[in-house]
Each structure stands twice: as C-alpha cells, then as structure tokens.
Amino acid sequence: MVLKCLGSGSSGNCYLLEASDGVLIIEAGIPAIDIKKALRFQLKQVLGCVISHEHRDHSRSLKDILSYGIRVLALPQVFDSHNLRNRVFCKEIQPMHGYQVGGFKIFCLSVAHDVPCLGFVIEHKEMGRLLFVTDTMMLEYRLPNLNHIMLEANYADDILLQNIESGIVPHSMKDRLLHSHMEIEIAKGILMANDLSEVSEIILIHLSENNSDAGRFRKEIKAVSGKPTYIAKRGLEIDLSTIPY
C-alpha cells in the first residue's frame, strides 16, 4: 500500500491510497488533470473517491471525477454545493456509519468545522487502520488499533498572534481558525490521548501557509509521539504496508 500526496493545504488537498486491488482517492481539491496524471491516466484502477466536506480546496474536481464514472462518497451538502444536474455515481454518507469501497472499509467520524465535515477511519488488509482527520478544531474520539495517522496541524497560536500583530494576518482570522482548524497543541493532545503502540507513522496535513512552521511541528509531534513524523506536501510518497517490501 502506498500513500501519495498530490496536495495538502488551502491551495488544494488530494491523496491517493494505492492498493493491489485498486486506488482510493481522498479529497478532490486540486485540478482534475493533476489527479489523472498521478493515476497515469489509468482511471479504471480507481475504486472510489471520498471527500470530507464542501470547501473547494477539498472538492474542486468533484464534477470531473463523477464524469469519469468514479463513485464519490460525501455528505449530501457536498453534492448540493456543486449544483449537480443528477446524482449518478454519488453516494451520500453520514457520520458514525461505515461503507465499503473495493477492499477499503471506511468509517465516518463527525468533526468540528465551520461547515459539516467528516473524518475517516480507513481500513484495508494491506495497511491496517488509517485515521484521516482534516479541517477541524478538535477530535473527541479515542480510536483503538490505529496503524497510521494523518492529522491536521494547521497553525500555532504564537505564530498566528505574531502575524496578527505584524499585520500579515487580519485579526478576524483568529476567531475563524479557533472554530474551524486544528492548533498544534490540540494535535499533540489528541495523539497523547490515543493508543499509539501500533502506529507506524504520523503524517501532518493541511498546514497553514502563514501560521505554521513545518520543521518545528514535525519535531514537536515526533517528540510527543515517539513516531516517525512527516509533513504532507505534493510529491510525498509513503509505504503504508503492514509488512513493508
């Protein structure tokens, strides 16, 4: 199983999970042509696409993906926001329910964002259990038997306040971030509250362009978790196999 990051952050989010039986697309917030290129134009290998919420940096290419005949799993609000003429290949999903996409099992978690949003526990025999959580101020669940974690670490309070004082970021941004995105200390707390004994690595996603520090975040998360830690950015590839080749 290989994870490929095609984009992470406000400019666009998209990840591929490549298994022997097919590919799962997570998020569709980048141009469709970039997704097709990453798939080497082999669209038939795609089992489905799952989207966390309606914001365009996560759902930009929804219509294109549907036009390719790829099944998309998302909240009803995601499909509504794109004014679709029909709902062919659209699968409406709900929090606290599980779904099957090829060999992937997907369980949906409700998270706290400024629009309805989901996190996912994704399971496949080739990788075990992956937690994927983006665009939320908090995660209230303790989740057992995790093998891989992709977790938002959007900003740090001290960097944000410094940017506000310097005029780089408007003061209004503070309230929005507090209620919609995850601060680095919250991310640490979530990791410390969960059993990481079987976790192979932690991948930090959706870092703010102005209000984060990738090197610092990676170092701090590695220190509290004791796990290899990566920053999601375009081009990152990680082997998530339960038994690496």
PDB file of C-alpha atoms in Angstrom:
ATOM      1  CA  MET A   1       0.000   0.000   0.000  1.00  0.00           C
ATOM      2  CA  VAL A   2       1.393   3.385  -0.991  1.00  0.00           C
ATOM      3  CA  LEU A   3       0.134   6.797   0.062  1.00  0.00           C
ATOM      4  CA  LYS A   4       0.739   9.591  -2.440  1.00  0.00           C
ATOM      5  CA  CYS A   5       0.169  13.225  -1.557  1.00  0.00           C
ATOM      6  CA  LEU A   6      -0.920  15.348  -4.524  1.00  0.00           C
ATOM      7  CA  GLY A   7      -1.585  18.448  -2.438  1.00  0.00           C
ATOM      8  CA  SER A   8      -2.176  19.497   1.176  1.00  0.00           C
ATOM      9  CA  GLY A   9      -3.309  22.892   2.431  1.00  0.00           C
ATOM     10  CA  SER A  10      -5.596  25.742   1.426  1.00  0.00           C
ATOM     11  CA  SER A  11      -4.320  25.622  -2.166  1.00  0.00           C
ATOM     12  CA  GLY A  12      -5.791  22.141  -2.605  1.00  0.00           C
ATOM     13  CA  ASN A  13      -5.947  18.738  -0.954  1.00  0.00           C
ATOM     14  CA  CYS A  14      -5.773  15.313  -2.565  1.00  0.00           C
ATOM     15  CA  TYR A  15      -4.251  11.964  -1.616  1.00  0.00           C
ATOM     16  CA  LEU A  16      -4.128   8.534  -3.256  1.00  0.00           C
ATOM     17  CA  LEU A  17      -4.110   5.199  -1.452  1.00  0.00           C
ATOM     18  CA  GLU A  18      -2.768   2.682  -3.942  1.00  0.00           C
ATOM     19  CA  ALA A  19      -3.505  -0.945  -3.088  1.00  0.00           C
ATOM     20  CA  SER A  20      -3.090  -4.080  -5.177  1.00  0.00           C
ATOM     21  CA  ASP A  21      -6.842  -4.158  -5.865  1.00  0.00           C
ATOM     22  CA  GLY A  22      -7.209  -0.508  -6.814  1.00  0.00           C
ATOM     23  CA  VAL A  23      -6.920   3.116  -5.744  1.00  0.00           C
ATOM     24  CA  LEU A  24      -8.924   5.177  -3.256  1.00  0.00           C
ATOM     25  CA  ILE A  25      -8.855   8.956  -3.768  1.00  0.00           C
ATOM     26  CA  ILE A  26      -9.129  11.001  -0.578  1.00  0.00           C
ATOM     27  CA  GLU A  27     -10.260  14.583  -1.260  1.00  0.00           C
ATOM     28  CA  ALA A  28     -10.556  16.194  -4.690  1.00  0.00           C
ATOM     29  CA  GLY A  29      -9.358  19.738  -4.128  1.00  0.00           C
ATOM     30  CA  ILE A  30      -6.843  20.014  -6.973  1.00  0.00           C
ATOM     31  CA  PRO A  31      -7.318  20.262 -10.766  1.00  0.00           C
ATOM     32  CA  ALA A  32      -8.665  17.049 -12.276  1.00  0.00           C
ATOM     33  CA  ILE A  33      -5.800  16.890 -14.772  1.00  0.00           C
ATOM     34  CA  ASP A  34      -3.315  16.626 -11.908  1.00  0.00           C
ATOM     35  CA  ILE A  35      -5.244  13.703 -10.452  1.00  0.00           C
ATOM     36  CA  LYS A  36      -5.346  11.991 -13.854  1.00  0.00           C
ATOM     37  CA  LYS A  37      -1.608  12.463 -14.320  1.00  0.00           C
ATOM     38  CA  ALA A  38      -0.886  10.971 -10.897  1.00  0.00           C
ATOM     39  CA  LEU A  39      -3.018   7.987 -11.886  1.00  0.00           C
ATOM     40  CA  ARG A  40      -1.090   7.741 -15.161  1.00  0.00           C
ATOM     41  CA  PHE A  41      -4.492   8.197 -16.806  1.00  0.00           C
ATOM     42  CA  GLN A  42      -5.491   4.704 -15.647  1.00  0.00           C
ATOM     43  CA  LEU A  43      -8.897   5.757 -14.327  1.00  0.00           C
ATOM     44  CA  LYS A  44     -10.232   2.198 -14.316  1.00  0.00           C
ATOM     45  CA  GLN A  45      -7.997   1.397 -11.357  1.00  0.00           C
ATOM     46  CA  VAL A  46      -9.890   3.903  -9.152  1.00  0.00           C
ATOM     47  CA  LEU A  47     -12.316   2.194  -6.796  1.00  0.00           C
ATOM     48  CA  GLY A  48     -13.822   5.413  -5.492  1.00  0.00           C
ATOM     49  CA  CYS A  49     -13.270   8.860  -4.004  1.00  0.00           C
ATOM     50  CA  VAL A  50     -14.147  10.087  -0.530  1.00  0.00           C
ATOM     51  CA  ILE A  51     -14.497  13.808   0.269  1.00  0.00           C
ATOM     52  CA  SER A  52     -14.575  15.285   3.776  1.00  0.00           C
ATOM     53  CA  HIS A  53     -16.571  18.477   3.123  1.00  0.00           C
ATOM     54  CA  GLU A  54     -17.761  21.025   0.580  1.00  0.00           C
ATOM     55  CA  HIS A  55     -14.976  23.639   0.610  1.00  0.00           C
ATOM     56  CA  ARG A  56     -13.364  23.874  -2.797  1.00  0.00           C
ATOM     57  CA  ASP A  57      -9.847  23.106  -1.584  1.00  0.00           C
ATOM     58  CA  HIS A  58     -11.284  19.647  -0.851  1.00  0.00           C
ATOM     59  CA  SER A  59     -13.993  19.224  -3.518  1.00  0.00           C
ATOM     60  CA  ARG A  60     -12.873  21.305  -6.508  1.00  0.00           C
ATOM     61  CA  SER A  61     -12.819  18.440  -9.014  1.00  0.00           C
ATOM     62  CA  LEU A  62     -15.976  16.662  -7.855  1.00  0.00           C
ATOM     63  CA  LYS A  63     -17.857  17.124 -11.136  1.00  0.00           C
ATOM     64  CA  ASP A  64     -14.887  15.945 -13.193  1.00  0.00           C
ATOM     65  CA  ILE A  65     -14.424  12.817 -11.089  1.00  0.00           C
ATOM     66  CA  LEU A  66     -18.119  11.977 -11.399  1.00  0.00           C
ATOM     67  CA  SER A  67     -17.890  12.495 -15.169  1.00  0.00           C
ATOM     68  CA  TYR A  68     -15.174   9.811 -15.282  1.00  0.00           C
ATOM     69  CA  GLY A  69     -17.649   7.327 -13.833  1.00  0.00           C
ATOM     70  CA  ILE A  70     -15.929   7.230 -10.442  1.00  0.00           C
ATOM     71  CA  ARG A  71     -18.128   6.729  -7.395  1.00  0.00           C
ATOM     72  CA  VAL A  72     -17.839   9.584  -4.893  1.00  0.00           C
ATOM     73  CA  LEU A  73     -18.723   9.241  -1.219  1.00  0.00           C
ATOM     74  CA  ALA A  74     -19.534  12.522   0.528  1.00  0.00           C
ATOM     75  CA  LEU A  75     -22.023  14.312   2.737  1.00  0.00           C
ATOM     76  CA  PRO A  76     -25.208  15.496   0.988  1.00  0.00           C
ATOM     77  CA  GLN A  77     -24.052  19.105   1.474  1.00  0.00           C
ATOM     78  CA  VAL A  78     -21.005  18.435  -0.709  1.00  0.00           C
ATOM     79  CA  PHE A  79     -23.126  17.360  -3.667  1.00  0.00           C
ATOM     80  CA  ASP A  80     -25.633  20.185  -3.030  1.00  0.00           C
ATOM     81  CA  SER A  81     -22.856  22.801  -3.096  1.00  0.00           C
ATOM     82  CA  HIS A  82     -21.883  21.810  -6.654  1.00  0.00           C
ATOM     83  CA  ASN A  83     -25.413  22.124  -8.080  1.00  0.00           C
ATOM     84  CA  LEU A  84     -25.261  18.750  -9.779  1.00  0.00           C
ATOM     85  CA  ARG A  85     -27.804  18.044 -12.501  1.00  0.00           C
ATOM     86  CA  ASN A  86     -28.012  14.412 -11.448  1.00  0.00           C
ATOM     87  CA  ARG A  87     -26.634  12.222  -8.695  1.00  0.00           C
ATOM     88  CA  VAL A  88     -25.286   9.336 -10.740  1.00  0.00           C
ATOM     89  CA  PHE A  89     -22.203   7.882  -9.011  1.00  0.00           C
ATOM     90  CA  CYS A  90     -22.970   9.997  -5.902  1.00  0.00           C
ATOM     91  CA  LYS A  91     -23.102   8.100  -2.617  1.00  0.00           C
ATOM     92  CA  GLU A  92     -24.383  10.187   0.291  1.00  0.00           C
ATOM     93  CA  ILE A  93     -22.702   9.223   3.546  1.00  0.00           C
ATOM     94  CA  GLN A  94     -23.334  10.068   7.194  1.00  0.00           C
ATOM     95  CA  PRO A  95     -21.331  10.312  10.433  1.00  0.00           C
ATOM     96  CA  MET A  96     -20.974   7.167  12.526  1.00  0.00           C
ATOM     97  CA  HIS A  97     -21.703   4.878   9.565  1.00  0.00           C
ATOM     98  CA  GLY A  98     -19.399   2.529   7.686  1.00  0.00           C
ATOM     99  CA  TYR A  99     -19.031   1.986   3.932  1.00  0.00           C
ATOM    100  CA  GLN A 100     -17.191  -0.401   1.628  1.00  0.00           C
ATOM    101  CA  VAL A 101     -15.203   0.696  -1.447  1.00  0.00           C
ATOM    102  CA  GLY A 102     -13.485  -2.287  -3.010  1.00  0.00           C
ATOM    103  CA  GLY A 103     -11.138  -3.656  -0.383  1.00  0.00           C
ATOM    104  CA  PHE A 104     -11.356  -0.429   1.637  1.00  0.00           C
ATOM    105  CA  LYS A 105     -13.625  -0.119   4.669  1.00  0.00           C
ATOM    106  CA  ILE A 106     -14.423   3.493   5.578  1.00  0.00           C
ATOM    107  CA  PHE A 107     -15.948   4.594   8.874  1.00  0.00           C
ATOM    108  CA  CYS A 108     -17.078   8.223   9.095  1.00  0.00           C
ATOM    109  CA  LEU A 109     -16.477  10.476  12.088  1.00  0.00           C
ATOM    110  CA  SER A 110     -18.214  13.798  12.687  1.00  0.00           C
ATOM    111  CA  VAL A 111     -15.698  16.611  13.273  1.00  0.00           C
ATOM    112  CA  ALA A 112     -15.992  20.300  14.196  1.00  0.00           C
ATOM    113  CA  HIS A 113     -15.555  22.660  11.241  1.00  0.00           C
ATOM    114  CA  ASP A 114     -17.486  25.725  10.016  1.00  0.00           C
ATOM    115  CA  VAL A 115     -19.455  23.506   7.601  1.00  0.00           C
ATOM    116  CA  PRO A 116     -20.484  19.849   8.034  1.00  0.00           C
ATOM    117  CA  CYS A 117     -17.296  17.806   7.824  1.00  0.00           C
ATOM    118  CA  LEU A 118     -16.138  14.232   8.298  1.00  0.00           C
ATOM    119  CA  GLY A 119     -13.023  12.451   9.411  1.00  0.00           C
ATOM    120  CA  PHE A 120     -12.383   8.884   8.324  1.00  0.00           C
ATOM    121  CA  VAL A 121     -11.014   5.632   9.696  1.00  0.00           C
ATOM    122  CA  ILE A 122      -9.953   3.746   6.570  1.00  0.00           C
ATOM    123  CA  GLU A 123      -9.105   0.064   6.782  1.00  0.00           C
ATOM    124  CA  HIS A 124      -7.537  -2.278   4.218  1.00  0.00           C
ATOM    125  CA  LYS A 125      -5.879  -5.648   4.707  1.00  0.00           C
ATOM    126  CA  GLU A 126      -2.662  -4.328   3.152  1.00  0.00           C
ATOM    127  CA  MET A 127      -2.232  -1.387   5.545  1.00  0.00           C
ATOM    128  CA  GLY A 128      -4.367  -1.909   8.635  1.00  0.00           C
ATOM    129  CA  ARG A 129      -6.248   1.120  10.006  1.00  0.00           C
ATOM    130  CA  LEU A 130      -5.594   4.706   8.923  1.00  0.00           C
ATOM    131  CA  LEU A 131      -7.043   7.723  10.716  1.00  0.00           C
ATOM    132  CA  PHE A 132      -7.608  10.713   8.421  1.00  0.00           C
ATOM    133  CA  VAL A 133      -8.669  13.970  10.084  1.00  0.00           C
ATOM    134  CA  THR A 134      -8.564  17.399   8.459  1.00  0.00           C
ATOM    135  CA  ASP A 135     -10.307  20.759   8.887  1.00  0.00           C
ATOM    136  CA  THR A 136     -11.484  20.503  12.460  1.00  0.00           C
ATOM    137  CA  MET A 137     -10.796  22.334  15.693  1.00  0.00           C
ATOM    138  CA  MET A 138     -10.939  19.119  17.724  1.00  0.00           C
ATOM    139  CA  LEU A 139     -11.314  15.344  17.664  1.00  0.00           C
ATOM    140  CA  GLU A 140     -13.399  13.925  20.504  1.00  0.00           C
ATOM    141  CA  TYR A 141     -12.809  10.233  19.876  1.00  0.00           C
ATOM    142  CA  ARG A 142     -10.330   7.727  21.222  1.00  0.00           C
ATOM    143  CA  LEU A 143      -9.733   5.217  18.485  1.00  0.00           C
ATOM    144  CA  PRO A 144      -8.233   1.766  19.044  1.00  0.00           C
ATOM    145  CA  ASN A 145      -5.894  -0.294  16.865  1.00  0.00           C
ATOM    146  CA  LEU A 146      -4.616   2.515  14.660  1.00  0.00           C
ATOM    147  CA  ASN A 147      -1.662   1.786  12.368  1.00  0.00           C
ATOM    148  CA  HIS A 148      -1.287   5.131  10.553  1.00  0.00           C
ATOM    149  CA  ILE A 149      -2.400   8.681  11.348  1.00  0.00           C
ATOM    150  CA  MET A 150      -2.971  11.632   9.008  1.00  0.00           C
ATOM    151  CA  LEU A 151      -3.837  14.591  11.236  1.00  0.00           C
ATOM    152  CA  GLU A 152      -4.303  18.305  10.631  1.00  0.00           C
ATOM    153  CA  ALA A 153      -1.812  20.641  12.306  1.00  0.00           C
ATOM    154  CA  ASN A 154      -2.912  23.909  10.759  1.00  0.00           C
ATOM    155  CA  TYR A 155      -1.393  26.623  12.936  1.00  0.00           C
ATOM    156  CA  ALA A 156       0.339  27.590  16.172  1.00  0.00           C
ATOM    157  CA  ASP A 157      -1.165  30.223  18.461  1.00  0.00           C
ATOM    158  CA  ASP A 158       2.104  32.098  18.909  1.00  0.00           C
ATOM    159  CA  ILE A 159       2.792  32.288  15.166  1.00  0.00           C
ATOM    160  CA  LEU A 160      -0.768  33.399  14.473  1.00  0.00           C
ATOM    161  CA  LEU A 161      -0.642  36.153  17.118  1.00  0.00           C
ATOM    162  CA  GLN A 162       2.702  37.378  15.824  1.00  0.00           C
ATOM    163  CA  ASN A 163       1.285  37.548  12.294  1.00  0.00           C
ATOM    164  CA  ILE A 164      -1.761  39.455  13.514  1.00  0.00           C
ATOM    165  CA  GLU A 165       0.418  41.952  15.372  1.00  0.00           C
ATOM    166  CA  SER A 166       2.577  42.370  12.266  1.00  0.00           C
ATOM    167  CA  GLY A 167      -0.445  42.919  10.039  1.00  0.00           C
ATOM    168  CA  ILE A 168       0.273  39.828   7.952  1.00  0.00           C
ATOM    169  CA  VAL A 169      -2.994  38.194   9.014  1.00  0.00           C
ATOM    170  CA  PRO A 170      -6.248  40.076   9.760  1.00  0.00           C
ATOM    171  CA  HIS A 171      -7.491  39.850  13.345  1.00  0.00           C
ATOM    172  CA  SER A 172     -10.753  38.318  12.117  1.00  0.00           C
ATOM    173  CA  MET A 173      -8.804  35.241  11.052  1.00  0.00           C
ATOM    174  CA  LYS A 174      -8.167  34.310  14.676  1.00  0.00           C
ATOM    175  CA  ASP A 175     -11.803  33.570  15.511  1.00  0.00           C
ATOM    176  CA  ARG A 176     -12.292  31.569  12.326  1.00  0.00           C
ATOM    177  CA  LEU A 177      -9.241  29.405  12.962  1.00  0.00           C
ATOM    178  CA  LEU A 178     -10.232  28.810  16.587  1.00  0.00           C
ATOM    179  CA  HIS A 179     -13.539  27.331  15.446  1.00  0.00           C
ATOM    180  CA  SER A 180     -12.531  25.531  12.263  1.00  0.00           C
ATOM    181  CA  HIS A 181      -8.908  24.323  12.226  1.00  0.00           C
ATOM    182  CA  MET A 182      -6.558  22.430  14.499  1.00  0.00           C
ATOM    183  CA  GLU A 183      -3.852  24.160  16.505  1.00  0.00           C
ATOM    184  CA  ILE A 184      -0.595  22.277  17.044  1.00  0.00           C
ATOM    185  CA  GLU A 185      -1.102  21.867  20.810  1.00  0.00           C
ATOM    186  CA  ILE A 186      -4.540  20.350  20.208  1.00  0.00           C
ATOM    187  CA  ALA A 187      -2.989  17.922  17.738  1.00  0.00           C
ATOM    188  CA  LYS A 188      -0.458  16.898  20.376  1.00  0.00           C
ATOM    189  CA  GLY A 189      -3.222  16.347  22.914  1.00  0.00           C
ATOM    190  CA  ILE A 190      -5.173  14.127  20.526  1.00  0.00           C
ATOM    191  CA  LEU A 191      -2.144  11.970  19.877  1.00  0.00           C
ATOM    192  CA  MET A 192      -1.333  11.666  23.566  1.00  0.00           C
ATOM    193  CA  ALA A 193      -4.949  10.646  24.318  1.00  0.00           C
ATOM    194  CA  ASN A 194      -4.860   7.749  21.865  1.00  0.00           C
ATOM    195  CA  ASP A 195      -3.015   4.449  21.930  1.00  0.00           C
ATOM    196  CA  LEU A 196      -0.107   4.819  19.505  1.00  0.00           C
ATOM    197  CA  SER A 197       1.541   1.479  20.256  1.00  0.00           C
ATOM    198  CA  GLU A 198       0.724   0.037  16.813  1.00  0.00           C
ATOM    199  CA  VAL A 199       1.099   3.293  14.865  1.00  0.00           C
ATOM    200  CA  SER A 200       3.868   3.211  12.263  1.00  0.00           C
ATOM    201  CA  GLU A 201       3.978   6.923  11.416  1.00  0.00           C
ATOM    202  CA  ILE A 202       2.197  10.253  11.734  1.00  0.00           C
ATOM    203  CA  ILE A 203       1.601  12.500   8.735  1.00  0.00           C
ATOM    204  CA  LEU A 204       0.728  16.128   9.450  1.00  0.00           C
ATOM    205  CA  ILE A 205      -1.657  17.587   6.887  1.00  0.00           C
ATOM    206  CA  HIS A 206      -3.217  20.918   5.933  1.00  0.00           C
ATOM    207  CA  LEU A 207      -0.563  23.199   7.435  1.00  0.00           C
ATOM    208  CA  SER A 208      -1.293  26.911   7.086  1.00  0.00           C
ATOM    209  CA  GLU A 209       0.967  28.744   4.671  1.00  0.00           C
ATOM    210  CA  ASN A 210       1.483  31.679   7.050  1.00  0.00           C
ATOM    211  CA  ASN A 211       0.671  30.400  10.524  1.00  0.00           C
ATOM    212  CA  SER A 212       2.637  27.161  10.752  1.00  0.00           C
ATOM    213  CA  ASP A 213       6.261  26.016  10.901  1.00  0.00           C
ATOM    214  CA  ALA A 214       6.723  22.625   9.241  1.00  0.00           C
ATOM    215  CA  GLY A 215      10.117  21.907  10.776  1.00  0.00           C
ATOM    216  CA  ARG A 216       9.008  22.854  14.271  1.00  0.00           C
ATOM    217  CA  PHE A 217       5.706  20.962  14.001  1.00  0.00           C
ATOM    218  CA  ARG A 218       7.432  17.819  12.790  1.00  0.00           C
ATOM    219  CA  LYS A 219       9.974  17.963  15.608  1.00  0.00           C
ATOM    220  CA  GLU A 220       7.363  18.579  18.312  1.00  0.00           C
ATOM    221  CA  ILE A 221       4.976  15.851  17.127  1.00  0.00           C
ATOM    222  CA  LYS A 222       7.810  13.354  16.858  1.00  0.00           C
ATOM    223  CA  ALA A 223       8.877  14.228  20.400  1.00  0.00           C
ATOM    224  CA  VAL A 224       5.442  13.666  21.976  1.00  0.00           C
ATOM    225  CA  SER A 225       4.521  10.620  19.887  1.00  0.00           C
ATOM    226  CA  GLY A 226       7.830   8.832  19.539  1.00  0.00           C
ATOM    227  CA  LYS A 227       6.851   8.031  15.953  1.00  0.00           C
ATOM    228  CA  PRO A 228       8.351   8.922  12.555  1.00  0.00           C
ATOM    229  CA  THR A 229       6.624  12.123  11.504  1.00  0.00           C
ATOM    230  CA  TYR A 230       6.139  13.549   8.024  1.00  0.00           C
ATOM    231  CA  ILE A 231       4.765  16.775   6.601  1.00  0.00           C
ATOM    232  CA  ALA A 232       2.281  16.236   3.772  1.00  0.00           C
ATOM    233  CA  LYS A 233       3.259  18.109   0.646  1.00  0.00           C
ATOM    234  CA  ARG A 234       2.971  17.460  -3.045  1.00  0.00           C
ATOM    235  CA  GLY A 235       5.217  14.597  -4.081  1.00  0.00           C
ATOM    236  CA  LEU A 236       5.364  12.862  -0.702  1.00  0.00           C
ATOM    237  CA  GLU A 237       5.069   9.071  -1.002  1.00  0.00           C
ATOM    238  CA  ILE A 238       4.981   6.708   1.983  1.00  0.00           C
ATOM    239  CA  ASP A 239       4.741   2.926   2.126  1.00  0.00           C
ATOM    240  CA  LEU A 240       1.843   2.111   4.463  1.00  0.00           C
ATOM    241  CA  SER A 241       2.061  -1.664   4.024  1.00  0.00           C
ATOM    242  CA  THR A 242       1.606  -3.675   7.191  1.00  0.00           C
ATOM    243  CA  ILE A 243       4.633  -5.688   6.069  1.00  0.00           C
ATOM    244  CA  PRO A 244       6.872  -3.296   4.042  1.00  0.00           C
ATOM    245  CA  TYR A 245       8.529  -4.840   0.991  1.00  0.00           C
TER     246      TYR A 245
END
